[in-house]
Short mmCIF file of C-alpha atoms (C1' of nucleotides) in Angstrom, two decimals:
data_model
loop_
_atom_site.label_atom_id
_atom_site.label_comp_id
_atom_site.label_asym_id
_atom_site.label_seq_id
_atom_site.Cartn_x
_atom_site.Cartn_y
_atom_site.Cartn_z
CA MET A 739 30.68 -156.47 192.71
CA VAL A 740 31.48 -157.48 196.29
CA MET A 741 29.37 -155.48 198.72
CA ASN A 742 30.65 -156.99 201.94
CA ARG A 743 32.13 -154.17 203.99
CA LYS A 744 34.24 -156.43 206.17
CA CYS A 745 35.77 -157.99 203.12
CA ILE A 746 36.75 -154.59 201.70
CA ILE A 747 38.28 -153.60 205.01
CA ARG A 748 40.35 -156.76 205.01
CA LEU A 749 41.46 -155.93 201.49
CA SER A 750 42.81 -152.58 202.76
CA ARG A 751 44.59 -154.38 205.56
CA TYR A 752 46.14 -156.86 203.14
CA LYS A 753 47.39 -153.95 201.09
CA ASN A 754 48.98 -152.32 204.13
CA ALA A 755 50.52 -155.61 205.16
CA LEU A 756 51.86 -156.12 201.64
CA LYS A 757 53.50 -152.70 201.66
CA ARG A 758 55.29 -153.58 204.87
CA LEU A 759 56.31 -156.99 203.54
CA LYS A 760 57.58 -155.37 200.35
CA ALA A 761 59.64 -152.92 202.40
CA LEU A 762 61.17 -155.95 204.13
CA GLY A 763 62.23 -157.32 200.76
CA PHE A 764 59.49 -159.90 200.10
CA VAL A 765 58.91 -160.55 196.41
CA LYS A 766 56.25 -163.21 196.84
CA VAL A 767 54.00 -164.16 199.73
CA PHE A 768 51.78 -167.07 200.73
CA SER A 769 48.28 -166.70 202.04
CA GLY A 770 49.57 -167.66 205.48
CA ASN A 771 52.03 -164.73 205.55
CA LEU A 772 49.29 -162.26 204.76
CA ALA A 773 46.96 -163.93 207.22
CA ASP A 774 49.49 -163.48 210.02
CA ALA A 775 50.16 -159.89 209.08
CA ALA A 776 46.48 -159.00 208.88
CA GLY A 777 45.33 -161.08 211.83
CA VAL A 778 43.02 -163.47 209.95
CA THR A 779 43.17 -167.08 208.74
CA SER A 780 44.85 -168.14 205.52
CA SER A 781 41.63 -169.56 204.12
CA GLN A 782 39.98 -166.20 204.75
CA VAL A 783 42.68 -164.55 202.65
CA ARG A 784 42.25 -167.04 199.80
CA LYS A 785 38.47 -166.84 199.95
CA ASP A 786 38.60 -163.02 199.83
CA PHE A 787 40.96 -163.13 196.86
CA SER A 788 38.75 -165.61 195.07
CA LEU A 789 35.76 -163.27 195.48
CA PHE A 790 37.71 -160.59 193.61
CA GLY A 791 39.19 -162.93 191.05
CA ILE A 792 42.70 -162.50 192.43
CA THR A 793 44.75 -165.57 191.68
CA GLY A 794 48.22 -166.76 192.60
CA ASN A 795 50.25 -169.83 191.74
CA ARG A 796 49.57 -173.14 193.39
CA ARG A 797 52.62 -173.91 195.41
CA GLY A 798 54.10 -170.57 194.34
CA GLY A 799 52.02 -168.07 196.33
CA TYR A 800 51.37 -164.53 195.13
CA LYS A 801 53.73 -161.92 193.69
CA VAL A 802 53.79 -158.94 196.05
CA ASP A 803 53.84 -156.22 193.39
CA GLU A 804 51.05 -157.76 191.36
CA LEU A 805 48.92 -158.18 194.46
CA ILE A 806 49.37 -154.58 195.55
CA THR A 807 48.46 -153.35 192.08
CA LYS A 808 45.38 -155.53 191.87
CA ILE A 809 44.14 -154.53 195.30
CA ARG A 810 44.71 -150.86 194.55
CA GLU A 811 42.71 -151.28 191.35
CA ILE A 812 39.84 -152.89 193.22
CA LEU A 813 39.88 -150.16 195.85
CA GLY A 814 39.98 -147.45 193.18
CA LYS A 815 43.27 -146.18 194.53
CA ASN A 816 45.35 -146.04 191.39
CA GLU A 817 44.33 -142.43 190.94
CA LEU A 818 44.72 -139.74 193.62
CA GLN A 819 41.58 -139.43 195.74
CA LYS A 820 40.66 -135.91 196.79
CA VAL A 821 38.97 -135.41 200.15
CA VAL A 822 37.60 -132.35 201.96
CA ILE A 823 36.98 -131.78 205.65
CA ILE A 824 33.99 -129.91 207.00
CA GLY A 825 34.43 -128.62 210.51
CA VAL A 826 37.89 -127.44 211.53
CA GLY A 827 37.66 -128.03 215.28
CA ASN A 828 39.92 -130.33 217.26
CA ILE A 829 39.38 -133.42 215.16
CA GLY A 830 39.08 -131.66 211.82
CA LYS A 831 42.29 -129.72 212.40
CA ALA A 832 44.16 -132.89 213.37
CA LEU A 833 43.05 -134.59 210.17
CA LEU A 834 44.01 -131.56 208.05
CA ARG A 835 47.51 -131.84 209.42
CA TYR A 836 47.75 -135.61 209.36
CA LYS A 837 50.46 -136.72 206.95
CA GLY A 838 49.61 -140.40 206.90
CA PHE A 839 47.13 -140.27 204.02
CA GLU A 840 49.31 -139.08 201.17
CA ALA A 841 51.39 -142.24 200.92
CA GLY A 842 48.15 -144.09 200.31
CA GLY A 843 46.97 -141.89 197.47
CA ILE A 844 44.50 -139.82 199.50
CA LYS A 845 44.88 -136.06 199.66
CA VAL A 846 42.97 -133.65 201.88
CA ILE A 847 42.66 -130.65 199.57
CA ALA A 848 40.63 -128.22 201.71
CA GLY A 849 38.85 -127.58 204.98
CA PHE A 850 35.59 -125.68 205.50
CA ASP A 851 34.08 -124.01 208.56
CA ILE A 852 31.40 -121.51 209.47
CA ASP A 853 33.72 -119.81 211.97
CA SER A 854 35.42 -117.03 210.01
CA THR A 855 38.37 -116.88 212.42
CA LYS A 856 39.44 -120.23 211.03
CA TYR A 857 39.82 -119.20 207.40
CA VAL A 858 43.41 -119.54 206.18
CA GLU A 859 43.84 -119.65 202.44
CA THR A 860 47.59 -119.55 202.50
CA SER A 861 48.35 -122.62 204.60
CA GLU A 862 49.29 -125.92 203.03
CA VAL A 863 45.68 -127.04 203.14
CA PRO A 864 43.45 -123.95 202.74
CA ILE A 865 40.42 -123.42 204.98
CA TYR A 866 37.42 -121.73 203.38
CA PRO A 867 33.97 -120.52 204.50
CA LEU A 868 31.25 -123.14 204.25
CA ASP A 869 29.49 -120.86 201.75
CA ASN A 870 32.19 -121.68 199.21
CA PHE A 871 31.65 -125.41 199.64
CA ARG A 872 29.26 -126.13 196.78
CA GLU A 873 31.37 -124.29 194.23
CA PHE A 874 34.59 -125.89 195.43
CA VAL A 875 33.18 -129.39 195.32
CA HIS A 876 31.88 -128.81 191.84
CA ASP A 877 35.11 -127.25 190.54
CA HIS A 878 37.35 -129.95 191.99
CA ASP A 879 35.00 -132.88 191.44
CA VAL A 880 35.23 -133.97 195.06
CA LYS A 881 33.23 -137.05 196.00
CA ILE A 882 34.39 -137.77 199.57
CA GLY A 883 33.99 -135.54 202.63
CA ILE A 884 34.94 -135.88 206.27
CA LEU A 885 32.26 -134.48 208.59
CA ALA A 886 33.78 -133.22 211.84
CA VAL A 887 31.31 -130.63 213.15
CA PRO A 888 29.57 -130.67 216.57
CA ASP A 889 26.65 -133.09 216.78
CA VAL A 890 23.94 -130.42 216.75
CA ALA A 891 25.14 -129.17 213.37
CA ALA A 892 25.90 -132.56 211.87
CA HIS A 893 22.60 -133.36 210.21
CA HIS A 894 22.21 -129.93 208.65
CA VAL A 895 25.78 -129.92 207.35
CA SER A 896 25.44 -133.43 205.97
CA GLU A 897 22.52 -132.19 203.86
CA ILE A 898 24.66 -129.35 202.54
CA MET A 899 27.37 -131.84 201.64
CA ILE A 900 25.00 -134.16 199.83
CA SER A 901 23.26 -131.39 197.93
CA ALA A 902 26.70 -130.19 196.80
CA GLY A 903 27.41 -133.58 195.28
CA ILE A 904 29.37 -135.44 197.97
CA LYS A 905 28.78 -139.19 197.61
CA GLY A 906 30.70 -140.56 200.60
CA ILE A 907 30.82 -139.16 204.14
CA LEU A 908 33.15 -140.16 206.93
CA ASN A 909 31.12 -138.99 209.92
CA PHE A 910 32.78 -138.20 213.25
CA ALA A 911 29.65 -136.70 214.83
CA PRO A 912 28.00 -138.97 217.38
CA ILE A 913 24.67 -139.17 215.62
CA GLN A 914 23.14 -141.55 213.12
CA LEU A 915 22.95 -139.73 209.78
CA ARG A 916 19.95 -140.53 207.63
CA THR A 917 20.52 -139.97 203.92
CA ALA A 918 19.71 -140.72 200.33
CA ASP A 919 20.38 -144.22 199.00
CA ASP A 920 23.18 -143.16 196.71
CA VAL A 921 25.30 -141.67 199.49
CA VAL A 922 27.59 -143.89 201.51
CA ILE A 923 28.16 -143.11 205.18
CA SER A 924 30.87 -144.42 207.45
CA ASN A 925 30.62 -143.57 211.12
CA ILE A 926 33.47 -143.19 213.56
CA ASN A 927 32.16 -142.69 217.08
CA LEU A 928 34.97 -142.49 219.58
CA GLU A 929 32.75 -142.69 222.63
CA VAL A 930 31.10 -145.83 221.29
CA GLU A 931 34.51 -147.36 220.61
CA LEU A 932 35.68 -146.60 224.13
CA GLU A 933 32.47 -147.96 225.66
CA ASN A 934 33.01 -151.10 223.67
CA LEU A 935 36.54 -151.44 225.04
CA ILE A 936 35.34 -150.83 228.59
CA TYR A 937 32.70 -153.52 228.22
CA PHE A 938 35.10 -156.12 226.91
CA VAL A 939 37.81 -155.25 229.43
CA ASN A 940 35.26 -155.73 232.22
CA ALA A 941 33.99 -158.92 230.59
CA GLN A 942 37.56 -160.18 230.33
CA GLY A 943 38.00 -159.58 234.05
CA LYS A 944 34.85 -161.54 234.82
CA THR A 945 35.66 -164.56 232.66
CA GLU A 946 39.21 -164.64 234.06
CA GLU A 947 37.76 -164.85 237.56
CA GLY A 948 35.41 -167.58 236.46
CA ALA A 949 38.15 -169.62 234.79
CA MET B 1280 28.05 -162.67 228.91
CA VAL B 1281 27.30 -161.37 225.43
CA MET B 1282 30.47 -161.31 223.35
CA ASN B 1283 29.00 -159.97 220.13
CA ARG B 1284 30.78 -156.72 219.36
CA LYS B 1285 28.09 -155.46 217.03
CA CYS B 1286 25.51 -155.98 219.70
CA ILE B 1287 27.50 -153.94 222.24
CA ILE B 1288 27.94 -151.17 219.72
CA ARG B 1289 24.20 -151.08 219.17
CA LEU B 1290 23.73 -150.89 222.92
CA SER B 1291 25.88 -147.74 222.98
CA ARG B 1292 23.81 -146.31 220.17
CA TYR B 1293 20.58 -147.08 221.98
CA LYS B 1294 21.93 -145.25 225.02
CA ASN B 1295 22.82 -142.21 222.94
CA ALA B 1296 19.42 -142.25 221.29
CA LEU B 1297 17.75 -142.57 224.69
CA LYS B 1298 19.61 -139.54 225.99
CA ARG B 1299 18.34 -137.50 223.06
CA LEU B 1300 14.80 -138.81 223.49
CA LYS B 1301 14.96 -138.01 227.19
CA ALA B 1302 16.08 -134.48 226.40
CA LEU B 1303 13.01 -134.19 224.18
CA GLY B 1304 10.81 -135.12 227.12
CA PHE B 1305 10.17 -138.80 226.46
CA VAL B 1306 9.42 -140.80 229.61
CA LYS B 1307 8.80 -144.11 227.92
CA VAL B 1308 9.73 -145.48 224.51
CA PHE B 1309 8.75 -148.38 222.29
CA SER B 1310 11.19 -150.60 220.50
CA GLY B 1311 10.17 -148.92 217.25
CA ASN B 1312 11.21 -145.47 218.50
CA LEU B 1313 14.64 -146.71 219.46
CA ALA B 1314 14.94 -148.64 216.23
CA ASP B 1315 14.31 -145.50 214.20
CA ALA B 1316 16.73 -143.45 216.27
CA ALA B 1317 19.48 -146.04 216.04
CA GLY B 1318 18.87 -147.07 212.43
CA VAL B 1319 17.93 -150.72 213.06
CA THR B 1320 14.72 -152.77 213.14
CA SER B 1321 12.45 -152.94 216.17
CA SER B 1322 12.88 -156.70 216.49
CA GLN B 1323 16.62 -156.17 216.57
CA VAL B 1324 16.16 -153.85 219.52
CA ARG B 1325 13.98 -156.35 221.35
CA LYS B 1326 16.30 -159.24 220.54
CA ASP B 1327 19.30 -157.27 221.83
CA PHE B 1328 17.45 -156.39 225.03
CA SER B 1329 16.42 -159.97 225.54
CA LEU B 1330 20.06 -161.07 225.31
CA PHE B 1331 20.88 -158.77 228.22
CA GLY B 1332 17.76 -159.58 230.20
CA ILE B 1333 16.34 -156.10 229.70
CA THR B 1334 12.55 -156.26 229.84
CA GLY B 1335 9.79 -153.76 229.25
CA ASN B 1336 6.02 -153.95 229.54
CA ARG B 1337 3.93 -155.57 226.86
CA ARG B 1338 1.89 -152.79 225.37
CA GLY B 1339 3.67 -150.32 227.68
CA GLY B 1340 7.14 -150.13 226.14
CA TYR B 1341 10.22 -149.27 228.18
CA LYS B 1342 10.84 -146.53 230.76
CA VAL B 1343 13.57 -144.24 229.45
CA ASP B 1344 15.35 -143.70 232.77
CA GLU B 1345 15.36 -147.36 233.67
CA LEU B 1346 16.67 -148.28 230.25
CA ILE B 1347 19.50 -145.77 230.39
CA THR B 1348 20.51 -147.00 233.83
CA LYS B 1349 20.44 -150.64 232.79
CA ILE B 1350 22.45 -150.03 229.64
CA ARG B 1351 24.99 -147.98 231.56
CA GLU B 1352 25.29 -150.83 234.04
CA ILE B 1353 25.88 -153.34 231.27
CA LEU B 1354 28.47 -151.09 229.65
CA GLY B 1355 30.20 -150.52 232.98
CA LYS B 1356 29.55 -146.81 232.70
CA ASN B 1357 27.97 -146.08 236.06
CA GLU B 1358 31.39 -145.22 237.40
CA LEU B 1359 33.73 -142.69 235.80
CA GLN B 1360 36.09 -144.39 233.36
CA LYS B 1361 39.60 -143.00 233.30
CA VAL B 1362 41.52 -143.05 230.05
CA VAL B 1363 45.05 -142.02 229.08
CA ILE B 1364 46.48 -141.07 225.71
CA ILE B 1365 49.91 -142.12 224.54
CA GLY B 1366 51.28 -139.99 221.73
CA VAL B 1367 50.43 -136.30 221.72
CA GLY B 1368 50.69 -135.60 218.01
CA ASN B 1369 47.90 -134.30 215.82
CA ILE B 1370 45.36 -136.95 216.72
CA GLY B 1371 46.38 -137.36 220.34
CA LYS B 1372 46.21 -133.62 220.94
CA ALA B 1373 42.76 -133.41 219.39
CA LEU B 1374 41.49 -136.18 221.64
CA LEU B 1375 43.04 -134.55 224.71
CA ARG B 1376 41.04 -131.43 223.96
CA TYR B 1377 37.85 -133.17 222.86
CA LYS B 1378 35.03 -132.31 225.26
CA GLY B 1379 32.53 -134.87 224.03
CA PHE B 1380 33.60 -137.70 226.32
CA GLU B 1381 32.84 -136.24 229.71
CA ALA B 1382 29.07 -136.24 229.35
CA GLY B 1383 29.35 -139.98 228.78
CA GLY B 1384 31.33 -140.71 231.92
CA ILE B 1385 34.70 -141.03 230.22
CA LYS B 1386 37.56 -138.79 231.30
CA VAL B 1387 40.93 -138.38 229.66
CA ILE B 1388 43.15 -137.85 232.70
CA ALA B 1389 46.61 -137.57 231.12
CA GLY B 1390 48.68 -137.65 227.96
CA PHE B 1391 52.15 -139.14 227.52
CA ASP B 1392 54.86 -138.56 224.94
CA ILE B 1393 58.55 -139.16 224.41
CA ASP B 1394 59.01 -135.65 223.00
CA SER B 1395 59.95 -133.50 225.99
CA THR B 1396 58.79 -130.29 224.27
CA LYS B 1397 55.25 -131.54 224.71
CA TYR B 1398 55.26 -131.87 228.49
CA VAL B 1399 52.75 -129.55 230.13
CA GLU B 1400 51.79 -130.45 233.67
CA THR B 1401 49.72 -127.36 234.28
CA SER B 1402 47.17 -127.63 231.48
CA GLU B 1403 43.73 -129.04 232.08
CA VAL B 1404 44.92 -132.48 231.02
CA PRO B 1405 48.60 -132.83 231.96
CA ILE B 1406 51.13 -134.29 229.54
CA TYR B 1407 53.94 -136.34 231.05
CA PRO B 1408 57.04 -138.16 229.79
CA LEU B 1409 56.44 -141.73 228.75
CA ASP B 1410 58.88 -142.79 231.49
CA ASN B 1411 56.24 -141.84 234.07
CA PHE B 1412 53.63 -144.03 232.41
CA ARG B 1413 53.93 -147.22 234.45
CA GLU B 1414 53.81 -145.40 237.77
CA PHE B 1415 50.87 -143.23 236.70
CA VAL B 1416 48.84 -146.18 235.45
CA HIS B 1417 49.50 -148.01 238.69
CA ASP B 1418 48.68 -145.03 240.92
CA HIS B 1419 45.46 -144.13 239.09
CA ASP B 1420 44.37 -147.70 238.29
CA VAL B 1421 43.95 -146.91 234.60
CA LYS B 1422 42.78 -149.80 232.42
CA ILE B 1423 42.12 -148.09 229.07
CA GLY B 1424 44.64 -146.34 226.85
CA ILE B 1425 44.45 -144.59 223.49
CA LEU B 1426 47.48 -145.30 221.32
CA ALA B 1427 48.18 -142.42 218.94
CA VAL B 1428 51.86 -142.70 218.09
CA PRO B 1429 53.41 -143.04 214.61
CA ASP B 1430 53.16 -146.55 213.17
CA VAL B 1431 56.84 -147.38 213.56
CA ALA B 1432 56.60 -146.85 217.32
CA ALA B 1433 53.18 -148.42 217.80
CA HIS B 1434 54.14 -152.00 218.54
CA HIS B 1435 56.87 -151.07 220.98
CA VAL B 1436 54.63 -148.59 222.81
CA SER B 1437 51.77 -151.08 222.96
CA GLU B 1438 54.08 -153.45 224.82
CA ILE B 1439 54.93 -150.73 227.30
CA MET B 1440 51.22 -150.09 227.81
CA ILE B 1441 50.40 -153.74 228.38
CA SER B 1442 53.31 -154.33 230.72
CA ALA B 1443 52.13 -151.32 232.74
CA GLY B 1444 48.73 -152.94 233.23
CA ILE B 1445 46.58 -151.46 230.45
CA LYS B 1446 43.85 -153.94 229.49
CA GLY B 1447 42.14 -152.14 226.61
CA ILE B 1448 43.79 -150.22 223.77
CA LEU B 1449 42.12 -147.97 221.24
CA ASN B 1450 44.71 -148.08 218.48
CA PHE B 1451 44.96 -145.31 215.90
CA ALA B 1452 48.20 -146.57 214.38
CA PRO B 1453 47.73 -148.24 211.00
CA ILE B 1454 49.17 -151.59 212.03
CA GLN B 1455 47.70 -154.81 213.38
CA LEU B 1456 48.77 -155.07 217.02
CA ARG B 1457 49.49 -158.54 218.28
CA THR B 1458 48.97 -158.96 221.98
CA ALA B 1459 48.25 -161.14 224.97
CA ASP B 1460 44.83 -162.79 225.22
CA ASP B 1461 43.68 -160.72 228.15
CA VAL B 1462 44.14 -157.38 226.38
CA VAL B 1463 41.38 -156.03 224.18
CA ILE B 1464 42.30 -154.02 221.09
CA SER B 1465 40.05 -151.79 219.03
CA ASN B 1466 41.50 -150.40 215.84
CA ILE B 1467 40.59 -147.13 214.17
CA ASN B 1468 42.32 -146.82 210.83
CA LEU B 1469 41.31 -143.66 209.01
CA GLU B 1470 42.95 -144.59 205.74
CA VAL B 1471 41.14 -147.93 205.72
CA GLU B 1472 37.84 -146.16 206.42
CA LEU B 1473 38.42 -143.74 203.56
CA GLU B 1474 39.41 -146.52 201.19
CA ASN B 1475 36.21 -148.27 202.14
CA LEU B 1476 34.18 -145.18 201.31
CA ILE B 1477 35.98 -144.73 198.01
CA TYR B 1478 35.25 -148.33 197.04
CA PHE B 1479 31.55 -148.09 197.83
CA VAL B 1480 31.16 -144.69 196.19
CA ASN B 1481 32.74 -146.12 193.03
CA ALA B 1482 30.60 -149.24 193.31
CA GLN B 1483 27.51 -147.08 193.72
CA GLY B 1484 28.41 -145.27 190.53
CA LYS B 1485 28.79 -148.54 188.66
CA THR B 1486 25.51 -150.08 189.80
CA GLU B 1487 23.70 -146.82 189.02
CA GLU B 1488 25.02 -146.96 185.48
CA GLY B 1489 23.99 -150.56 185.18
CA ALA B 1490 20.49 -149.89 186.47
"C1'" DC C 37 61.63 -187.79 183.98
"C1'" DT C 38 59.12 -189.31 188.12
"C1'" DT C 39 57.84 -188.69 192.72
"C1'" DT C 40 57.13 -185.92 196.57
"C1'" DT C 41 55.57 -181.84 198.72
"C1'" DA C 42 53.47 -177.44 199.57
"C1'" DT C 43 50.10 -174.30 198.35
"C1'" DT C 44 46.11 -172.57 195.94
"C1'" DG C 45 41.15 -172.35 194.86
"C1'" DT C 46 36.67 -173.57 196.02
"C1'" DG C 47 32.51 -176.43 197.25
"C1'" DA C 48 30.33 -177.79 201.40
"C1'" DA C 49 29.59 -177.48 206.31
"C1'" DA C 50 29.38 -174.86 210.36
"C1'" DA C 51 28.77 -170.81 212.95
"C1'" DC C 52 26.98 -166.62 213.49
"C1'" DT C 53 23.58 -162.76 212.87
"C1'" DA C 54 19.28 -160.74 211.59
"C1'" DA C 55 14.38 -160.89 210.15
"C1'" DT C 56 9.86 -162.86 210.53
"C1'" DA C 57 5.92 -164.23 212.67
"C1'" DC C 58 3.04 -164.80 216.32
"C1'" DA C 59 1.53 -166.11 221.15
"C1'" DA C 60 1.39 -163.73 225.51
"C1'" DT C 61 -0.24 -159.91 227.74
"C1'" DA C 62 -0.65 -155.09 229.54
"C1'" DT C 63 -3.19 -151.07 228.56
"C1'" DA C 64 -7.02 -148.63 226.71
"C1'" DT C 65 -11.86 -148.36 225.51
"C1'" DA C 66 -16.76 -149.17 225.78
"C1'" DT D 501 -16.17 -155.70 233.68
"C1'" DA D 502 -15.57 -157.37 229.02
"C1'" DT D 503 -13.52 -156.54 224.55
"C1'" DA D 504 -10.34 -154.64 221.44
"C1'" DT D 505 -5.77 -153.22 220.47
"C1'" DA D 506 -0.87 -152.44 220.55
"C1'" DT D 507 3.43 -154.03 222.01
"C1'" DT D 508 6.69 -157.23 223.97
"C1'" DG D 509 9.43 -161.51 223.99
"C1'" DT D 510 10.98 -165.34 221.60
"C1'" DA D 511 10.90 -169.59 218.60
"C1'" DT D 512 11.63 -170.31 214.00
"C1'" DT D 513 13.31 -169.21 209.58
"C1'" DA D 514 16.34 -167.00 206.51
"C1'" DG D 515 20.63 -164.94 205.32
"C1'" DT D 516 25.43 -163.99 205.78
"C1'" DT D 517 30.20 -164.92 206.90
"C1'" DT D 518 33.78 -167.96 208.23
"C1'" DT D 519 35.96 -172.25 208.57
"C1'" DC D 520 36.93 -176.80 206.89
"C1'" DA D 521 38.48 -180.07 203.82
"C1'" DC D 522 40.41 -181.60 199.84
"C1'" DA D 523 41.16 -181.94 194.69
"C1'" DA D 524 44.09 -179.56 191.49
"C1'" DT D 525 48.57 -178.38 190.47
"C1'" DA D 526 53.07 -175.88 190.38
"C1'" DA D 527 57.57 -176.22 192.25
"C1'" DA D 528 61.17 -178.92 194.29
"C1'" DA D 529 63.64 -183.13 195.03
"C1'" DG D 530 65.41 -187.44 193.60
#
DNA sequence: CTTTTATTGTGAAAACTAATACAATATATA
DNA sequence: TATATATTGTATTAGTTTTCACAATAAAAG
């Protein structure tokens, strides 16, 4: 079992690239095509594939359809993945409405909030009180949750999520969640990302001067 | 000039942790405190600091205020950083309204869209037609842009951004942007993040069984 | 059918990143 | 002031990830 996060992320990117290539009519691809599309080297592509036991034909490349299927298998995406969102503020609401997931086999099936003015059970994706969370997660066998509450609430809510049975959290709150070993956390911190950009843009300016 | 992205991201995290510790009344901290708050080891903290020439006192730790100032300097955050958003859909709108940036010295000063029904010049953050982009970027000396348009438009819009003088792009579109060397791109791909979580949650399940 | 050619698959080398260990030393204590 | 102690700063070691290089081989060409 490959536990290298970067490698899994590249696998997702290969899959996305393959979908685009397929839409363009490609039936088979070479490692170099995928490398270009995903912004890596061809040997990186082949090495990644070899880690997962994905093989092609020497001199013949890889068949697009087979590759997509195999990658989806590895990523556990051949069955629909149900996701819930906790915190229906700016970000949470945007993700509830975002249509981009469904094509990829991910479906946001509900939102939860403590603010009762946000409850809407009739909309496309219903929004329930946080009190209903545990029952909902149990009934629908949900394993993945998106945490989009303000930072002061984040740790408390994450504990609610975990105790309800959530095993993977995509955390938008700008704090470092500390959790049990069997729960996987992915952090998206927009301020950190922007600070990163600012640093490298400034650095770029400096090295350009120097060159 | 440190060019290790992970290291810069940790620096941002240290800064955030320091702000929290300061709010709790801390005047000085030890590498171990920061390590705990940021979820790394203490030697990692010291190694990172040493790369940037940040020094403390042996046996005395680091002064919180000095540290924050130095990190902000390194990150280029001692002056207000102006950011624009291109694409005022679900995600773009959420980021326009998001209040979390300002405390960190980042200000979203405008949004842009091709859809004329979205123009609002009177709201807190004005939304203009994309045609005004080049002039606005020039007038306000903006260097950082958030790209939040649908994937089919992303590459075209990124070219408009770069030709207008944008040097750093935070890209939410699920494609790999290809750009000039002097432009820095950071990608946030929510589907990829979720796929990653799904993989590791499944993997967790498997290793648990095996154990 | 034989030769040439392009591409895969992977072991080995290189580059990069993190952890360990400990000397140097500032602060605290007696 | 002298001694003990806790913490930094960094050289070294270990670990991880990527690139390189090339044998194996399938397809194409002759």
